[in-house]
CSV table of C-alpha atoms in Angstrom, one decimal:
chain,number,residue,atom,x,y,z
A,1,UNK,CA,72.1,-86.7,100.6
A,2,UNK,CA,74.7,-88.2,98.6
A,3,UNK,CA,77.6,-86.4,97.1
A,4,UNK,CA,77.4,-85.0,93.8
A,5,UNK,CA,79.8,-84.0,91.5
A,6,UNK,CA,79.5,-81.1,89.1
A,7,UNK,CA,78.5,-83.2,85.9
A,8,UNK,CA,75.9,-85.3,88.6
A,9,UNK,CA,74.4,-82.1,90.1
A,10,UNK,CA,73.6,-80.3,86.2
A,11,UNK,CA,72.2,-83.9,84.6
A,12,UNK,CA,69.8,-84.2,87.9
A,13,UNK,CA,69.1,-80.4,88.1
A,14,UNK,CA,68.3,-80.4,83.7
A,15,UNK,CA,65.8,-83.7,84.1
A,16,UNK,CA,63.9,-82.3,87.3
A,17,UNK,CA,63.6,-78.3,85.3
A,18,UNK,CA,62.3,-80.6,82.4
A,19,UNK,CA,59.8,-82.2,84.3
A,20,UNK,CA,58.3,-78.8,85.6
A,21,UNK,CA,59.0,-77.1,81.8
A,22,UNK,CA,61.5,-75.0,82.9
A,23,UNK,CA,64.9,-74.2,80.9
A,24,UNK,CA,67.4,-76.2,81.2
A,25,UNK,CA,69.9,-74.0,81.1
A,26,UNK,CA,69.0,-72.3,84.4
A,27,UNK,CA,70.6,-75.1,85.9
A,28,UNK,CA,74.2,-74.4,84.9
A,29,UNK,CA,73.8,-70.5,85.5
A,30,UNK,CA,73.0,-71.5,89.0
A,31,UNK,CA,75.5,-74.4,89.5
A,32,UNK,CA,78.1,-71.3,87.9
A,33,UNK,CA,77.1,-69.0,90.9
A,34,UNK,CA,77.1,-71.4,93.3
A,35,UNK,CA,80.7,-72.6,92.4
A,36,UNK,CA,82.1,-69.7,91.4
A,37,UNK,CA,83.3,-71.2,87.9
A,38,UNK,CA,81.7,-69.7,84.7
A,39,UNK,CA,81.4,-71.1,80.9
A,40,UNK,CA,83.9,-73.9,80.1
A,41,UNK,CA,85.1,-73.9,83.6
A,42,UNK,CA,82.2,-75.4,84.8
A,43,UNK,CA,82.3,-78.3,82.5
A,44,UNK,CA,86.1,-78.3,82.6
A,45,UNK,CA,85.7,-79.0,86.3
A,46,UNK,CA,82.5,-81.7,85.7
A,47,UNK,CA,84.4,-84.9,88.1
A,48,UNK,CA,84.6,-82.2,91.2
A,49,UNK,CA,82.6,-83.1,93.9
A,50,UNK,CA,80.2,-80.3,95.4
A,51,UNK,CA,80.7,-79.6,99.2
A,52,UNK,CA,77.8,-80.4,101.3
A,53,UNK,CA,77.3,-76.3,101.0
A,54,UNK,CA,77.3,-75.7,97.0
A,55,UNK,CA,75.6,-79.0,96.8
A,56,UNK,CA,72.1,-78.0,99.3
A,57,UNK,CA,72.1,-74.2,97.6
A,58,UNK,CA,72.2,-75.5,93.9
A,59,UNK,CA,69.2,-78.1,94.6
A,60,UNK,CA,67.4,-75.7,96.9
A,61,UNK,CA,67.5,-73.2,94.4
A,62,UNK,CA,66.6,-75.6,91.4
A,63,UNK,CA,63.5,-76.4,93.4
A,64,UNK,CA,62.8,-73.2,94.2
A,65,UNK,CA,62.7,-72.3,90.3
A,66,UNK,CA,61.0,-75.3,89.1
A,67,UNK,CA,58.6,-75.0,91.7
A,68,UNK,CA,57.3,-71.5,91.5
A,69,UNK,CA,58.7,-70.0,88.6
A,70,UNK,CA,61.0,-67.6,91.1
A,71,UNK,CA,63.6,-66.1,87.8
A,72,UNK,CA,67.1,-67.6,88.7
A,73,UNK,CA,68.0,-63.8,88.8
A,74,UNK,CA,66.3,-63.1,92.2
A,75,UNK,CA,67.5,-66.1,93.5
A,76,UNK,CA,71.0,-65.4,93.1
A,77,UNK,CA,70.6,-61.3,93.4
A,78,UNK,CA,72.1,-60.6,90.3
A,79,UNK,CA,71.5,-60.7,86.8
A,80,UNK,CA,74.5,-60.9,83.9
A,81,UNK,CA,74.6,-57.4,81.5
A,82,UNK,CA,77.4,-57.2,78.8
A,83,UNK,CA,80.1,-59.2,80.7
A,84,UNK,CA,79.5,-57.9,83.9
A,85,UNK,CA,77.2,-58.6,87.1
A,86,UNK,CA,74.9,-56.5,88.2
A,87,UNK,CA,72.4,-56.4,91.6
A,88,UNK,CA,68.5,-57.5,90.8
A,89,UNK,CA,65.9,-57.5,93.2
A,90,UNK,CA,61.8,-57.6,92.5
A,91,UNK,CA,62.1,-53.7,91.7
A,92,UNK,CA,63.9,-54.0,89.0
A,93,UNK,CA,63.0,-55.1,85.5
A,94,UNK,CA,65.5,-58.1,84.8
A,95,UNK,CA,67.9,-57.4,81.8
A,96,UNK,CA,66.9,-59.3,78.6
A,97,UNK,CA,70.1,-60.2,76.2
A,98,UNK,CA,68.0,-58.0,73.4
A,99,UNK,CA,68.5,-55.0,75.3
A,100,UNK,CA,72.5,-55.9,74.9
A,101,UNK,CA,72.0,-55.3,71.4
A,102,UNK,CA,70.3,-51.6,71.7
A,103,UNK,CA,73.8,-50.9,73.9
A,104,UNK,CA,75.8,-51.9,71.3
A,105,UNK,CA,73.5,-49.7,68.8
A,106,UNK,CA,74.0,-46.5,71.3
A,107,UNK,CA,77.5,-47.5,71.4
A,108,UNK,CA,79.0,-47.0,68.5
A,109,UNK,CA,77.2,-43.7,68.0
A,110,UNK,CA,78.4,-42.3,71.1
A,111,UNK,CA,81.4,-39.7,70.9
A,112,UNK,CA,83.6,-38.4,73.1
A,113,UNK,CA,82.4,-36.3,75.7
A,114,UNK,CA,78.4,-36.4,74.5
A,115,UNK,CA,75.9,-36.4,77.2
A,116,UNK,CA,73.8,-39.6,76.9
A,117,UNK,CA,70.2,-39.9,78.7
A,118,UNK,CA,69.1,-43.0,79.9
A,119,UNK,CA,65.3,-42.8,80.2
A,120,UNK,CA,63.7,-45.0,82.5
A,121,UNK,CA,66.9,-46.8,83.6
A,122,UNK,CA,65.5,-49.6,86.1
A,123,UNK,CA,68.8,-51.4,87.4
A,124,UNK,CA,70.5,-49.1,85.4
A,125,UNK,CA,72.0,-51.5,83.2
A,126,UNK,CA,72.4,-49.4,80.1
A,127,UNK,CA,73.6,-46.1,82.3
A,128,UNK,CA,76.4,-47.8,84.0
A,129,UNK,CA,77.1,-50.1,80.7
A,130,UNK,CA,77.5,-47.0,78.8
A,131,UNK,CA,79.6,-45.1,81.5
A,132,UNK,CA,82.0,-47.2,81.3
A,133,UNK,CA,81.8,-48.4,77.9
A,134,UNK,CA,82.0,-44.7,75.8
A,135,UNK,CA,83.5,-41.4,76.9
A,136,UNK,CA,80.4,-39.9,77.2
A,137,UNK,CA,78.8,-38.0,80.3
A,138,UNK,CA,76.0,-40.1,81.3
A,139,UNK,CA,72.7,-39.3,83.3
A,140,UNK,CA,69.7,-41.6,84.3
A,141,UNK,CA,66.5,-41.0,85.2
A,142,UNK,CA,63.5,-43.2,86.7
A,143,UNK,CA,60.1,-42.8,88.1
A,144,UNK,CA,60.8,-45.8,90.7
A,145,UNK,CA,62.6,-44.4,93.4
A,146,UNK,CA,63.5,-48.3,94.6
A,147,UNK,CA,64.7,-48.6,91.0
A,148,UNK,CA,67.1,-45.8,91.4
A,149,UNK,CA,68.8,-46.9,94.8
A,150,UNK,CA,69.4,-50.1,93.1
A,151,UNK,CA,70.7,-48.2,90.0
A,152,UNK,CA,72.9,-46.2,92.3
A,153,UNK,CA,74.3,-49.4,93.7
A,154,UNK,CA,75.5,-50.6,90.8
A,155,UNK,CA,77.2,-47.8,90.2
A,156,UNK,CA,78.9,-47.6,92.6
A,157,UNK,CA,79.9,-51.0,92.8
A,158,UNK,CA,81.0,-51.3,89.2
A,159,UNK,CA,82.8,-47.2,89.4
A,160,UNK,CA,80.9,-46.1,86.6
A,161,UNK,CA,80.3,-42.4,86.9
A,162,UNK,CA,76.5,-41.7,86.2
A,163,UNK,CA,74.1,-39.2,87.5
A,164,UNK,CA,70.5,-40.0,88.7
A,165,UNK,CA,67.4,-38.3,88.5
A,166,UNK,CA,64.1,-39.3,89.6
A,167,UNK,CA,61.0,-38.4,88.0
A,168,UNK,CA,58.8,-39.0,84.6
A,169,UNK,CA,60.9,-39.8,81.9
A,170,UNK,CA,62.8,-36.3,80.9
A,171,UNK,CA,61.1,-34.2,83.2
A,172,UNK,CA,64.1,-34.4,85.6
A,173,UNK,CA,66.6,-33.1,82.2
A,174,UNK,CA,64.5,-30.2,81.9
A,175,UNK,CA,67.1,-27.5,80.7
A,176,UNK,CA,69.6,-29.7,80.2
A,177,UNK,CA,71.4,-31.3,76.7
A,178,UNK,CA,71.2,-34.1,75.2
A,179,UNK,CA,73.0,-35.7,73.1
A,180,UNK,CA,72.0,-39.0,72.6
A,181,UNK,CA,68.7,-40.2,74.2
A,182,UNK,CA,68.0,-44.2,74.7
A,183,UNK,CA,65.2,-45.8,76.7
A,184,UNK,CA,64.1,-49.4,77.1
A,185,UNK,CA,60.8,-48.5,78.3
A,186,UNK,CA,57.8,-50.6,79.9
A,187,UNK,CA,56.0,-51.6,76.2
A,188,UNK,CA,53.4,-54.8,76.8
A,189,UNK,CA,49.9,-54.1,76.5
A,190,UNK,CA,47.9,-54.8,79.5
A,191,UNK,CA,45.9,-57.5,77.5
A,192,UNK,CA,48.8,-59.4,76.7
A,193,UNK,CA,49.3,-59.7,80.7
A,194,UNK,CA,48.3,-63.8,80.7
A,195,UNK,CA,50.3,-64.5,78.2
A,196,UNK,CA,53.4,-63.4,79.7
A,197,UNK,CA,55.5,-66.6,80.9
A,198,UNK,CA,54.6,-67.3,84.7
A,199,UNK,CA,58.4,-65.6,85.9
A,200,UNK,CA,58.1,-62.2,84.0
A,201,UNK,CA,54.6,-61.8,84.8
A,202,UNK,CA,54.4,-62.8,88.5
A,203,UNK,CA,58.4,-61.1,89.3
A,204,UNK,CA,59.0,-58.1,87.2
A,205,UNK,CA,57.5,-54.8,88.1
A,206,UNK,CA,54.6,-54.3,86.3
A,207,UNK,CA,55.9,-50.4,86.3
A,208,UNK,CA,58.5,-51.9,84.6
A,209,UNK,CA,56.4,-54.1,81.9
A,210,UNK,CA,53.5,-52.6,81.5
A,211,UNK,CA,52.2,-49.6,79.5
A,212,UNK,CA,48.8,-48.1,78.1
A,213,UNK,CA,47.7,-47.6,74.9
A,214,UNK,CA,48.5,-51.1,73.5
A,215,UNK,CA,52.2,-50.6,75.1
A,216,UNK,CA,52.6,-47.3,73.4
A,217,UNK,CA,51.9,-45.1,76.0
A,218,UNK,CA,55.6,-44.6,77.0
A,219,UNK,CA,56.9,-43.9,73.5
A,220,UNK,CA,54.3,-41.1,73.0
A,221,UNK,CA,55.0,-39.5,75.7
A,222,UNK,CA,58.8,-38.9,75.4
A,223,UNK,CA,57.9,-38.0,72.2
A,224,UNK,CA,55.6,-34.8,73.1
A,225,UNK,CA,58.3,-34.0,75.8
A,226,UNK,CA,61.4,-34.3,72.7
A,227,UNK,CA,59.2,-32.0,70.5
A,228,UNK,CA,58.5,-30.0,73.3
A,229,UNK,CA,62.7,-29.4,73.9
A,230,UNK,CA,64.0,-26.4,72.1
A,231,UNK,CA,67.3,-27.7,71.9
A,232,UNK,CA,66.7,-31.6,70.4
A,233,UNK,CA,69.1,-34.8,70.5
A,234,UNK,CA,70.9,-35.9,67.3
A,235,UNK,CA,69.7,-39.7,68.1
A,236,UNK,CA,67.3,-41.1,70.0
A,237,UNK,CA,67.0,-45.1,70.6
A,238,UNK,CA,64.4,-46.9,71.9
A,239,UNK,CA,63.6,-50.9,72.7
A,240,UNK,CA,60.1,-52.1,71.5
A,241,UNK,CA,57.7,-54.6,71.2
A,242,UNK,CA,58.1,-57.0,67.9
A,243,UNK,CA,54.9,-55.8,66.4
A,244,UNK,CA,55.5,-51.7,67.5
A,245,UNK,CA,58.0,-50.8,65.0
A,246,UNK,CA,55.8,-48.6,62.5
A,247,UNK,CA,53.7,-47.0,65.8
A,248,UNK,CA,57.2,-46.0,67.2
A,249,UNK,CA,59.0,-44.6,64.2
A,250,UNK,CA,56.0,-42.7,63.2
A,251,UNK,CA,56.2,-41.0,66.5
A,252,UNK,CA,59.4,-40.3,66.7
A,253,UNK,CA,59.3,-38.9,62.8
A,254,UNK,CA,56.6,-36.6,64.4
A,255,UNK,CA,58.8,-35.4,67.5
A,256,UNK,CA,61.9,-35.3,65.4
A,257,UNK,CA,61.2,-34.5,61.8
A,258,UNK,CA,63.6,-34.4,58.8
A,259,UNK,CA,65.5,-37.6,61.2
A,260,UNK,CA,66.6,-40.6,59.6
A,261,UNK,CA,64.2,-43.6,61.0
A,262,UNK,CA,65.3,-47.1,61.0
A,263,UNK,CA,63.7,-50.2,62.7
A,264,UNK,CA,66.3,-52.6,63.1
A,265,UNK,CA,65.9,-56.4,63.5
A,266,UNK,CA,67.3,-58.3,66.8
A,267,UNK,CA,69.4,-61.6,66.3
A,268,UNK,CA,66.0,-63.4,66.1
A,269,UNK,CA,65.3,-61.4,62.7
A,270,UNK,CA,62.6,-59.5,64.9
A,271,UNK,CA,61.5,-55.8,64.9
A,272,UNK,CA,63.2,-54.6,68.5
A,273,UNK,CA,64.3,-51.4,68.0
A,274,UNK,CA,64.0,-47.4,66.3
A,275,UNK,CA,66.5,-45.3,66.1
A,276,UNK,CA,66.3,-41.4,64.6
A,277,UNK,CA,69.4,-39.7,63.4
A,278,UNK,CA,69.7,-36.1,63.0
């Protein structure tokens, strides 16, 4: 194989993705772990040649995900959440860049010394985010117990101070405060399944996807365990479906009445998430 340099290895790597209608762009987040350089380094770099190493891993692994549909994430073992890097495998959902956008909701909301609840926390991308982000007291809980060990790994590898608890969404907080409750919950219909692009549906978790009652199953369920709770958070924040924001809020207004309910739009103007406010 001939030697490539950077600028080579991304126009080859965007024309054979193209040909199998894959994104583009998952060739220069792989040619970015494979060389180490990230953004505007990459391109800065574009006339460096690959060593024979970089150079077989990057077209490997563009084959690999043009071929099968194999996310880049799973490839690489590690997904990008918030500025940081965090470890992905098959049980795991992978993180999605709307879910960035409920973090910054929870965010600013969060005051020092709260205890936050992360419901369902998967990789634990939102735990760990917000342990290090806010002052709060975090704790995590999931029904995966290979979900948690890979939650628990990236805590410790990014320090971040967050206790796990496995079991059904708050079952596992029984007795316990909370201040703020967020969850990014499984929230596809099962009907939708085919519909799903080839490397969500055949890679994530269903566990992680899926969810009865046209994707509302989850959602109702906190919801009878939060009105169930004598002592009730002042906000809770969940991720939905685009077409789910009505269904959602109307069960929250149930669990948590006399809150203040708001859908709120993601950057693609769509319906992604309800928040109540006490």
């Amino acid at each position: 194989m001939d030697t490539m340099t950077i600028r080579e290895a991304l126009h080859r790597a965007s024309s054979f993705l193209r040909e199998y209608g894959r994104e583009e762009r998952v060739g220069e987040l792989l040619l970015e772990f494979y060389t180490g350089l990230e953004g505007p380094a990459l391109h800065l770099e574009g006339d460096r040649p690959l060593s024979s190493e970089e150079q077989h891993s990057f077209m490997e692994a563009v084959r690999t995900h043009a071929l099968t549909g194999k996310p880049y994430q799973h490839i690489t073992g590690e997904a990008h959440f918030y500025g940081r890097h965090f470890i992905v495998t098959p049980d795991v959902l992978i993180p999605r860049q709307e879910t960035e956008e409920l973090m910054d909701l929870v965010r600013s909301c969060a005051g020092t010394g709260e205890r936050i609840a992360d419901i369902g926390t998967g990789s634990g991308v939102l735990a760990v985010t917000l342990a290090l982000e806010t002052e709060a007291e975090v704790s995590a809980t999931d029904i995966s117990p290979a979900a948690l060990e890979i939650a628990r790994q990236n805590s410790e590898r990014l320090r971040a101070e967050v206790r796990f608890f496995e079991g059904s969404f708050l079952t596992p907080l029984e007795g316990e405060h909370v201040d703020i409750l967020v969850s990014n919950p499984p929230y596809i219909s099962w009907r939708e399944k085919e519909e799903l692009d080839t490397t969500v549906r055949d890679y994530d978790p269903e566990l992680a996807l899926f969810a009865e009652e046209d994707g509302l199953a989850a959602y109702a369920a906190m919801c009878r365990e939060l009105k169930e709770r004598p002592q009730k958070p002042r906000m809770a924040a969940f991720e939905i479906g685009h077409t789910q924001g009505e269904a959602v809020a109307r069960l929250l207004g149930e669990a948590l009445p006399g809150y203040r309910l708001r859908v709120h739009k993601d950057l693609n103007g769509k319906d992604r998430f309800v928040t109540a406010c006490h």
